[in-house]
C-alpha atoms as a printed R data frame, in Angstrom:
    type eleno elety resid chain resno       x      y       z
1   ATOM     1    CA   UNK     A     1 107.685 68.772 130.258
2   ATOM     2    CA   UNK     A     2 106.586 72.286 131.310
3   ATOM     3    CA   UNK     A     3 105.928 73.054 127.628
4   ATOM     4    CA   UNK     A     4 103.584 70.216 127.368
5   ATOM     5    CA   UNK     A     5 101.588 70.756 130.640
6   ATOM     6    CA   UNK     A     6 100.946 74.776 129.601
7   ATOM     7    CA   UNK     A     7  99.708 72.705 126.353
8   ATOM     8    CA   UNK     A     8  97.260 70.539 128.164
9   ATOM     9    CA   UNK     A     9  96.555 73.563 130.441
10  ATOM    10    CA   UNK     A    10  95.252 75.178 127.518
11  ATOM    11    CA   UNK     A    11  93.214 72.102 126.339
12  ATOM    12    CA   UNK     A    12  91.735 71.814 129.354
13  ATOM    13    CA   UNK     A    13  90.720 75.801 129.990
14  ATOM    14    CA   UNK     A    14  89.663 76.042 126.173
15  ATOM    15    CA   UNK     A    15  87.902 73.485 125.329
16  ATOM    16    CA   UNK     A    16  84.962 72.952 127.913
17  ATOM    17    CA   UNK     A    17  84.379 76.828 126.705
18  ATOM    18    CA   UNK     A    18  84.447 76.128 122.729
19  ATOM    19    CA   UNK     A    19  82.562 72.966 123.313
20  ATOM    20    CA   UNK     A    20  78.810 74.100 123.453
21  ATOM    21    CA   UNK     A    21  79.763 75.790 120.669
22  ATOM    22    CA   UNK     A    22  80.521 73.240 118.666
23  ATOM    23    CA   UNK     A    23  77.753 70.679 119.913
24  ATOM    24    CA   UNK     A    24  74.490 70.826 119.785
25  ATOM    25    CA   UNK     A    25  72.016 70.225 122.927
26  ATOM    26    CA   UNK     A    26  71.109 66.955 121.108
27  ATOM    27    CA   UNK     A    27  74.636 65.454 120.255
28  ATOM    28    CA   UNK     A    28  75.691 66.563 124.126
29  ATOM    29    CA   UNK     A    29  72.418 65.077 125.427
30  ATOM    30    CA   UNK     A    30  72.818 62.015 123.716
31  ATOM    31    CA   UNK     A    31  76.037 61.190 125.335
32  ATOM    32    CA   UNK     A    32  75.081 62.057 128.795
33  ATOM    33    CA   UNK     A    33  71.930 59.388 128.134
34  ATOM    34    CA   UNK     A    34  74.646 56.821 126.784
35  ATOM    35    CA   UNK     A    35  76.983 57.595 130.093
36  ATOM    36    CA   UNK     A    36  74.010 57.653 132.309
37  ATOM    37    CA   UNK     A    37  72.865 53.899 130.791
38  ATOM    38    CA   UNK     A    38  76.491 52.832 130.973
39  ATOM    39    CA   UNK     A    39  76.983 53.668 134.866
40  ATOM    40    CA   UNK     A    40  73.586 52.029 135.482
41  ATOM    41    CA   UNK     A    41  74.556 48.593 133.653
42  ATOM    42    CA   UNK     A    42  77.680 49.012 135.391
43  ATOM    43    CA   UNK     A    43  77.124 49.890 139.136
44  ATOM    44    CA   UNK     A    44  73.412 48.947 139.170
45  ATOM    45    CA   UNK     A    45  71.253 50.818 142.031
46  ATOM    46    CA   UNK     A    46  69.433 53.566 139.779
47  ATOM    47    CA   UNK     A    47  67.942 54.943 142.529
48  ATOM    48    CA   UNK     A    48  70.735 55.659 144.941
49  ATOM    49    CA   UNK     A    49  72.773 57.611 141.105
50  ATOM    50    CA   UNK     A    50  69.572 59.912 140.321
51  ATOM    51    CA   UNK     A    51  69.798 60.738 144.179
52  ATOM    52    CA   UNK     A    52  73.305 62.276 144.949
53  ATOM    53    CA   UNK     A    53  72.734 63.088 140.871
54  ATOM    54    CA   UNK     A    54  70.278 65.502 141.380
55  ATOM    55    CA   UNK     A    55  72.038 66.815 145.074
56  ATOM    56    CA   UNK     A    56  75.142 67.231 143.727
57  ATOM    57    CA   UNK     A    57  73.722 69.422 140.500
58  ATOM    58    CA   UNK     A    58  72.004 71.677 143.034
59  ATOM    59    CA   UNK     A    59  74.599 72.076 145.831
60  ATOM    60    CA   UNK     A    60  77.153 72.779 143.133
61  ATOM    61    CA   UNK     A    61  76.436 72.966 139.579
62  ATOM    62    CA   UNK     A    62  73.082 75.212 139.745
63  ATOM    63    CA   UNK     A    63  74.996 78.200 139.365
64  ATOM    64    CA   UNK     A    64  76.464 77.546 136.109
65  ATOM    65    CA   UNK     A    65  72.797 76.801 134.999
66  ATOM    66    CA   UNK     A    66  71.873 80.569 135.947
67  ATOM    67    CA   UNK     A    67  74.951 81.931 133.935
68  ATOM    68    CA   UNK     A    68  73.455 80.308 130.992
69  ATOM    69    CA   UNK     A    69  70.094 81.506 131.033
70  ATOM    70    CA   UNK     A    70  71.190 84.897 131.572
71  ATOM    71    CA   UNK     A    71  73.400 84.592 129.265
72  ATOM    72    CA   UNK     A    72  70.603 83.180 127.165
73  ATOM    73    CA   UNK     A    73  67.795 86.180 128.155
74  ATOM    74    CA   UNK     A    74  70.155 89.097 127.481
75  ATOM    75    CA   UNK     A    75  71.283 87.676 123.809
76  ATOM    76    CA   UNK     A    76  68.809 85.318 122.442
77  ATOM    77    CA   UNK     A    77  66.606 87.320 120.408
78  ATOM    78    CA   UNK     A    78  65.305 84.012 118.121
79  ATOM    79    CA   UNK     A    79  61.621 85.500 118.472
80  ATOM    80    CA   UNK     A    80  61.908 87.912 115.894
81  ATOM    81    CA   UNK     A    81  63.254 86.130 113.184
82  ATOM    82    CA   UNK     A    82  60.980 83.315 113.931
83  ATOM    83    CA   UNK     A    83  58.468 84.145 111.508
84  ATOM    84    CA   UNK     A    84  60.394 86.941 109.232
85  ATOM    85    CA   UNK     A    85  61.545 84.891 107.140
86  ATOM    86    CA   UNK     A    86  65.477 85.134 107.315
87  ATOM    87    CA   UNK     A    87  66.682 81.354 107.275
88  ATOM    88    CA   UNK     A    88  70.158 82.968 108.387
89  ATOM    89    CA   UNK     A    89  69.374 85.455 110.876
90  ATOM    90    CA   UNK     A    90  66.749 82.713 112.281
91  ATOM    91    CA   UNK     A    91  70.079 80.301 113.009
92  ATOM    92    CA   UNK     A    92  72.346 82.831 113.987
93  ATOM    93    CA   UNK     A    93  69.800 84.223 116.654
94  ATOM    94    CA   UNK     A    94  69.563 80.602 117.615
95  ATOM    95    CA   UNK     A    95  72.776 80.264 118.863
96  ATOM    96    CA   UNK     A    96  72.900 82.126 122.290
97  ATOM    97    CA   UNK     A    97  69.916 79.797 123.698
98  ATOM    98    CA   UNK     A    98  71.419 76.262 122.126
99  ATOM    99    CA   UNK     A    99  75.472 77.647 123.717
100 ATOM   100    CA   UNK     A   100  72.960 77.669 126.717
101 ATOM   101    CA   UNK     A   101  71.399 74.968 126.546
102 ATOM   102    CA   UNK     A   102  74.750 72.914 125.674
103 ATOM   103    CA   UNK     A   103  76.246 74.831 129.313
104 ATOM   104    CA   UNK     A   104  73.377 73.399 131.370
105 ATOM   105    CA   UNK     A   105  74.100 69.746 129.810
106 ATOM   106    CA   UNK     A   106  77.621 70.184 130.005
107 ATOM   107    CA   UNK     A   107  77.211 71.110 133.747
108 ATOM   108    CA   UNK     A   108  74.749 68.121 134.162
109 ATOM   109    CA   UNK     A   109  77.433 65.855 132.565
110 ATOM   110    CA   UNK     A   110  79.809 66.994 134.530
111 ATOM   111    CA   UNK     A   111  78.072 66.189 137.975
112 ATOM   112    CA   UNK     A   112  76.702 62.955 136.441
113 ATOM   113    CA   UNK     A   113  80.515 61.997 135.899
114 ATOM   114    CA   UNK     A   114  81.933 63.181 139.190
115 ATOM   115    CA   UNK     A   115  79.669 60.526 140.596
116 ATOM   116    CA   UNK     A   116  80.483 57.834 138.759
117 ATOM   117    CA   UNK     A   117  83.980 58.440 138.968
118 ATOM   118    CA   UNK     A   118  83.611 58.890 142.999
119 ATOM   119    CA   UNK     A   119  81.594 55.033 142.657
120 ATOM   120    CA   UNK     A   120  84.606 53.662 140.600
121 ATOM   121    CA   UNK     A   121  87.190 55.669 143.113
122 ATOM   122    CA   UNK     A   122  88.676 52.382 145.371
123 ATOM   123    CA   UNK     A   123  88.822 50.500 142.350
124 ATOM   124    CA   UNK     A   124  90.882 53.260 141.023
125 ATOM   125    CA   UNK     A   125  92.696 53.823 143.785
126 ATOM   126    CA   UNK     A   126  94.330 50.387 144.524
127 ATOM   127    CA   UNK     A   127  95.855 49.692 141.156
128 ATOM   128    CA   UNK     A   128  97.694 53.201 141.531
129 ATOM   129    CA   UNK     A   129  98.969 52.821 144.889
130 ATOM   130    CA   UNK     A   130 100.400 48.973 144.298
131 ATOM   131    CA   UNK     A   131 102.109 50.809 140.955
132 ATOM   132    CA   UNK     A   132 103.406 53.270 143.210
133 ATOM   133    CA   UNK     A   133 104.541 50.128 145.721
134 ATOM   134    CA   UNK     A   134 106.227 48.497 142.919
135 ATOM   135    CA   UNK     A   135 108.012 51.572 141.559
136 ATOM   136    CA   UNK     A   136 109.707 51.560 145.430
137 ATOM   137    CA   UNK     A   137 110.859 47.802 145.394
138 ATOM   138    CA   UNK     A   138 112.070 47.870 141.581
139 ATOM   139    CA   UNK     A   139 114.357 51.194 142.280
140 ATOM   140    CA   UNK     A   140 115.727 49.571 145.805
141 ATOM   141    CA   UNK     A   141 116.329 46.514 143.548
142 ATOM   142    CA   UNK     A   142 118.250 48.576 141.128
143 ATOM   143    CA   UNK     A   143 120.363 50.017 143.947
144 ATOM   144    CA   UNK     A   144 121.125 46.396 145.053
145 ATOM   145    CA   UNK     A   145 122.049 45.184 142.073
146 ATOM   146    CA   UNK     A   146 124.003 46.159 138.657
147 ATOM   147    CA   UNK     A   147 120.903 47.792 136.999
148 ATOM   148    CA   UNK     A   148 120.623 51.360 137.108
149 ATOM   149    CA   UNK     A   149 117.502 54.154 136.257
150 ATOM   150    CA   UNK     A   150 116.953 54.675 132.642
151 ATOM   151    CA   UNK     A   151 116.687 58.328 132.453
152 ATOM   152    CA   UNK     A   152 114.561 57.731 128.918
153 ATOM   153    CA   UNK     A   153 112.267 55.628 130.609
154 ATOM   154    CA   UNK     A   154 111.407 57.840 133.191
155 ATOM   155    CA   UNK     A   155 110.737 60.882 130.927
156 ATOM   156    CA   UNK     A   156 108.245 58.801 128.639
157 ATOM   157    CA   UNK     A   157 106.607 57.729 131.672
158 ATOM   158    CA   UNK     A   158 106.368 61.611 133.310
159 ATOM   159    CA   UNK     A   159 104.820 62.387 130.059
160 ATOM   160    CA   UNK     A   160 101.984 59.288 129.860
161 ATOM   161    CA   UNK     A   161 101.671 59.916 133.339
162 ATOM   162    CA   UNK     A   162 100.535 63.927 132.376
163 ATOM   163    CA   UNK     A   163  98.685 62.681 129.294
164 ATOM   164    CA   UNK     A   164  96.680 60.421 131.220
165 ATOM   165    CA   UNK     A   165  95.666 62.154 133.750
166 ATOM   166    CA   UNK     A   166  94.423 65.147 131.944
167 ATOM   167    CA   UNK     A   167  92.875 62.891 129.751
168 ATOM   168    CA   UNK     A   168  90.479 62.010 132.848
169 ATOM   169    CA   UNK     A   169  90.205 65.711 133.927
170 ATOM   170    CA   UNK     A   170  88.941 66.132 130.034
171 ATOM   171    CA   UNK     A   171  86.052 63.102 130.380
172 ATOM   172    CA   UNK     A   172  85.173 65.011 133.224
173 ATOM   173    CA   UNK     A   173  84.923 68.702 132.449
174 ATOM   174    CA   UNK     A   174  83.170 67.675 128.699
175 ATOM   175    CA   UNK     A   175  80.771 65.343 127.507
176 ATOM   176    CA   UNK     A   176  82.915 63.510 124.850
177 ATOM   177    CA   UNK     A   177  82.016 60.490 124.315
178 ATOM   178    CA   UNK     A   178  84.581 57.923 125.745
179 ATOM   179    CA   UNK     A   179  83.500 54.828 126.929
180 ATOM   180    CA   UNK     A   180  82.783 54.411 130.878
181 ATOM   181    CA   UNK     A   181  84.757 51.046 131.063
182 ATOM   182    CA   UNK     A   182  88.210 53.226 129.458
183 ATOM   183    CA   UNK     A   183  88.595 54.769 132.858
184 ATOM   184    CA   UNK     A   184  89.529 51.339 134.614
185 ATOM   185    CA   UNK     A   185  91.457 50.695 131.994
186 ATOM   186    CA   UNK     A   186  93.450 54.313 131.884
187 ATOM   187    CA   UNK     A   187  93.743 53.695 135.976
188 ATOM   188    CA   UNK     A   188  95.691 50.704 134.952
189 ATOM   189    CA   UNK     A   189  97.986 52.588 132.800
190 ATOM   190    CA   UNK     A   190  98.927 55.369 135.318
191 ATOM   191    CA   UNK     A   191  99.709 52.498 137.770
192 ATOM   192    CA   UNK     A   192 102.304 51.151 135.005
193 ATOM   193    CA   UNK     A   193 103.638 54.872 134.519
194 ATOM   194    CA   UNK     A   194 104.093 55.605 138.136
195 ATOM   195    CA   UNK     A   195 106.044 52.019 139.086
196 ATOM   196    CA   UNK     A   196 108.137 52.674 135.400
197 ATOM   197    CA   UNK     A   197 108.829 56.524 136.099
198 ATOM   198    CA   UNK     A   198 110.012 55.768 140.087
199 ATOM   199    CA   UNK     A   199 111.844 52.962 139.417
200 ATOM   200    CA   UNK     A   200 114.014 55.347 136.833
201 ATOM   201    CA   UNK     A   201 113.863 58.145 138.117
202 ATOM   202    CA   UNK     A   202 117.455 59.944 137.518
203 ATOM   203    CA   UNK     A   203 119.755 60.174 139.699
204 ATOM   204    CA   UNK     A   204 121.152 63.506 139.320
Protein backbone atom coordinates (compact mmCIF):
# COMPACT_ATOMS: atom_id res chain seq x y z
CA UNK A 1 0.00 0.00 0.00
CA UNK A 2 2.77 2.49 0.86
CA UNK A 3 4.54 1.46 -2.36
CA UNK A 4 1.58 2.37 -4.37
CA UNK A 5 0.73 5.77 -2.72
CA UNK A 6 4.71 7.02 -3.22
CA UNK A 7 3.59 5.81 -6.91
CA UNK A 8 0.59 8.02 -7.18
CA UNK A 9 2.59 10.64 -5.18
CA UNK A 10 4.80 10.77 -8.00
CA UNK A 11 1.96 10.91 -10.63
CA UNK A 12 0.50 13.50 -9.05
CA UNK A 13 3.86 15.87 -8.39
CA UNK A 14 5.11 14.94 -12.04
CA UNK A 15 2.69 15.17 -14.15
CA UNK A 16 0.90 18.67 -13.78
CA UNK A 17 4.80 19.75 -14.40
CA UNK A 18 5.41 17.53 -17.72
CA UNK A 19 1.96 18.38 -18.85
CA UNK A 20 2.35 21.86 -20.62
CA UNK A 21 4.97 20.24 -22.06
CA UNK A 22 3.34 17.86 -23.71
CA UNK A 23 0.09 19.94 -24.68
CA UNK A 24 -0.27 22.58 -26.57
CA UNK A 25 -2.22 25.95 -25.49
CA UNK A 26 -4.86 24.79 -28.05
CA UNK A 27 -5.41 21.04 -27.05
CA UNK A 28 -5.42 22.41 -23.12
CA UNK A 29 -7.76 25.26 -24.14
CA UNK A 30 -10.02 23.15 -25.84
CA UNK A 31 -10.76 21.06 -22.88
CA UNK A 32 -11.20 23.81 -20.45
CA UNK A 33 -14.01 25.23 -23.20
CA UNK A 34 -15.53 21.56 -23.24
CA UNK A 35 -15.46 21.51 -19.12
CA UNK A 36 -16.59 25.04 -18.95
CA UNK A 37 -19.82 24.08 -21.48
CA UNK A 38 -20.27 20.88 -19.51
CA UNK A 39 -20.63 22.64 -15.92
CA UNK A 40 -22.92 25.21 -17.59
CA UNK A 41 -25.40 22.46 -19.15
CA UNK A 42 -25.04 20.90 -15.93
CA UNK A 43 -25.48 23.45 -13.03
CA UNK A 44 -26.99 26.21 -15.23
CA UNK A 45 -26.49 29.95 -13.77
CA UNK A 46 -23.52 31.17 -16.13
CA UNK A 47 -23.34 34.16 -14.48
CA UNK A 48 -22.96 33.29 -10.84
CA UNK A 49 -19.60 30.35 -12.49
CA UNK A 50 -17.73 33.28 -14.50
CA UNK A 51 -18.13 35.24 -11.09
CA UNK A 52 -16.35 33.23 -8.25
CA UNK A 53 -14.41 31.95 -11.74
CA UNK A 54 -12.72 34.95 -12.27
CA UNK A 55 -12.36 35.73 -8.06
CA UNK A 56 -11.04 32.66 -7.36
CA UNK A 57 -8.21 32.92 -10.39
CA UNK A 58 -7.18 36.25 -8.88
CA UNK A 59 -7.25 35.63 -5.10
CA UNK A 60 -5.33 32.44 -5.76
CA UNK A 61 -4.16 31.34 -9.01
CA UNK A 62 -2.66 34.85 -10.34
CA UNK A 63 0.57 34.03 -9.07
CA UNK A 64 1.22 31.03 -11.02
CA UNK A 65 0.27 33.25 -14.08
CA UNK A 66 3.34 35.63 -13.17
CA UNK A 67 5.75 32.55 -12.86
CA UNK A 68 4.91 31.83 -16.37
CA UNK A 69 5.46 34.96 -17.99
CA UNK A 70 8.65 35.38 -16.34
CA UNK A 71 9.45 32.35 -17.05
CA UNK A 72 8.33 33.17 -20.56
CA UNK A 73 10.36 36.87 -20.78
CA UNK A 74 13.69 35.51 -19.51
CA UNK A 75 13.70 32.36 -22.12
CA UNK A 76 11.51 32.98 -25.02
CA UNK A 77 13.66 34.40 -27.54
CA UNK A 78 11.07 33.32 -30.71
CA UNK A 79 11.74 36.96 -32.20
CA UNK A 80 14.85 36.20 -33.72
CA UNK A 81 14.26 33.23 -35.49
CA UNK A 82 11.02 34.58 -36.64
CA UNK A 83 12.14 35.70 -39.85
CA UNK A 84 15.79 33.88 -40.15
CA UNK A 85 14.72 31.28 -41.57
CA UNK A 86 15.54 28.23 -39.21
CA UNK A 87 12.21 26.07 -39.23
CA UNK A 88 13.95 24.27 -36.12
CA UNK A 89 15.36 26.90 -34.09
CA UNK A 90 11.92 28.88 -34.88
CA UNK A 91 9.99 25.78 -32.87
CA UNK A 92 12.42 25.19 -30.37
CA UNK A 93 12.47 29.00 -29.37
CA UNK A 94 8.74 28.55 -29.35
CA UNK A 95 8.56 26.43 -26.62
CA UNK A 96 9.25 28.59 -23.43
CA UNK A 97 6.14 30.99 -24.35
CA UNK A 98 3.57 27.91 -25.41
CA UNK A 99 5.04 25.81 -21.63
CA UNK A 100 3.70 29.33 -20.58
CA UNK A 101 0.97 29.69 -22.06
CA UNK A 102 -0.12 25.89 -21.27
CA UNK A 103 0.78 27.05 -17.14
CA UNK A 104 -1.68 29.95 -17.31
CA UNK A 105 -4.49 27.47 -18.82
CA UNK A 106 -3.56 24.83 -16.63
CA UNK A 107 -3.93 27.28 -13.65
CA UNK A 108 -7.27 28.57 -15.20
CA UNK A 109 -8.44 24.90 -15.41
CA UNK A 110 -7.60 24.28 -12.30
CA UNK A 111 -9.72 27.14 -10.60
CA UNK A 112 -12.49 26.51 -13.17
CA UNK A 113 -12.59 22.83 -11.67
CA UNK A 114 -12.28 23.65 -7.99
CA UNK A 115 -15.58 25.37 -8.57
CA UNK A 116 -17.38 22.98 -10.09
CA UNK A 117 -16.30 20.41 -7.87
CA UNK A 118 -17.21 22.83 -4.72
CA UNK A 119 -21.04 23.12 -6.79
CA UNK A 120 -21.18 19.23 -7.03
CA UNK A 121 -19.67 18.97 -3.20
CA UNK A 122 -23.20 17.85 -1.12
CA UNK A 123 -23.99 15.67 -3.82
CA UNK A 124 -20.65 14.19 -3.28
CA UNK A 125 -20.69 14.24 0.07
CA UNK A 126 -23.87 12.21 0.98
CA UNK A 127 -23.21 9.10 -1.04
CA UNK A 128 -19.74 8.87 0.90
CA UNK A 129 -20.94 9.36 4.27
CA UNK A 130 -24.12 6.71 3.91
CA UNK A 131 -21.07 4.25 2.46
CA UNK A 132 -19.26 5.05 5.45
CA UNK A 133 -22.80 4.39 7.57
CA UNK A 134 -23.17 1.14 5.94
CA UNK A 135 -19.57 -0.03 6.36
CA UNK A 136 -20.52 0.47 10.45
CA UNK A 137 -23.83 -1.64 10.40
CA UNK A 138 -22.37 -4.48 7.98
CA UNK A 139 -19.11 -4.97 10.40
CA UNK A 140 -21.51 -4.86 13.74
CA UNK A 141 -23.56 -7.40 11.71
CA UNK A 142 -20.55 -9.52 11.16
CA UNK A 143 -19.74 -9.42 14.88
CA UNK A 144 -23.35 -10.61 15.57
CA UNK A 145 -23.39 -13.20 13.45
CA UNK A 146 -21.09 -16.17 11.92
CA UNK A 147 -19.55 -13.95 9.14
CA UNK A 148 -16.30 -12.57 9.70
CA UNK A 149 -13.93 -9.58 7.76
CA UNK A 150 -12.40 -10.74 4.61
CA UNK A 151 -8.97 -9.49 4.95
CA UNK A 152 -8.77 -9.67 0.79
CA UNK A 153 -11.64 -7.62 0.52
CA UNK A 154 -10.53 -4.97 2.53
CA UNK A 155 -7.08 -4.59 0.85
CA UNK A 156 -8.72 -4.32 -2.75
CA UNK A 157 -10.95 -1.83 -1.38
CA UNK A 158 -7.87 0.36 0.50
CA UNK A 159 -6.38 0.27 -2.87
CA UNK A 160 -9.68 1.53 -5.15
CA UNK A 161 -10.24 3.68 -2.38
CA UNK A 162 -6.37 5.38 -3.09
CA UNK A 163 -6.88 4.99 -6.84
CA UNK A 164 -9.93 6.87 -6.78
CA UNK A 165 -9.27 9.47 -4.98
CA UNK A 166 -6.11 10.52 -6.62
CA UNK A 167 -7.78 10.02 -9.66
CA UNK A 168 -9.97 13.22 -8.62
CA UNK A 169 -6.90 15.11 -7.25
CA UNK A 170 -5.49 14.36 -11.04
CA UNK A 171 -8.91 15.96 -12.89
CA UNK A 172 -8.16 18.65 -10.73
CA UNK A 173 -4.51 19.62 -10.85
CA UNK A 174 -4.58 18.89 -15.06
CA UNK A 175 -6.78 19.55 -17.76
CA UNK A 176 -7.31 15.93 -19.06
CA UNK A 177 -10.11 15.47 -20.52
CA UNK A 178 -12.54 13.29 -18.38
CA UNK A 179 -15.98 13.80 -18.56
CA UNK A 180 -17.73 16.19 -15.82
CA UNK A 181 -20.61 13.63 -15.17
CA UNK A 182 -17.50 10.70 -14.17
CA UNK A 183 -17.06 12.53 -10.92
CA UNK A 184 -20.66 11.57 -9.58
CA UNK A 185 -20.12 8.51 -10.75
CA UNK A 186 -16.38 7.95 -9.10
CA UNK A 187 -18.19 9.52 -5.72
CA UNK A 188 -20.35 6.51 -6.00
CA UNK A 189 -17.53 4.17 -6.15
CA UNK A 190 -15.56 5.49 -3.09
CA UNK A 191 -18.89 5.17 -1.16
CA UNK A 192 -18.85 1.28 -2.21
CA UNK A 193 -15.00 1.10 -1.21
CA UNK A 194 -15.38 2.73 2.11
CA UNK A 195 -18.71 0.50 3.34
CA UNK A 196 -16.59 -2.81 1.61
CA UNK A 197 -13.10 -1.85 3.24
CA UNK A 198 -14.86 -1.09 7.01
CA UNK A 199 -16.97 -3.78 6.99
CA UNK A 200 -13.57 -6.08 6.51
CA UNK A 201 -11.38 -4.47 7.96
CA UNK A 202 -8.92 -7.14 9.78
CA UNK A 203 -9.01 -7.87 12.87
CA UNK A 204 -5.55 -8.17 13.92
Amino acid sequence: MGKHFLVWLMILFFTPLGLPALMSPTKISAFIRADYNAAINILGDKEKLNKELISLYKRNLIVVAAFANEFRDRHDDSDKFRNSGDHIGEAIADIPGDWAASVKLQAYSLALRIIILSKFGIWLGIPIVMGFVAGIFERRLKFETFSSPVPPVYNTSAHMLLALSCMIVLWLLCPIPIPLPIIPVLAVLISIFISLAIANYPNY
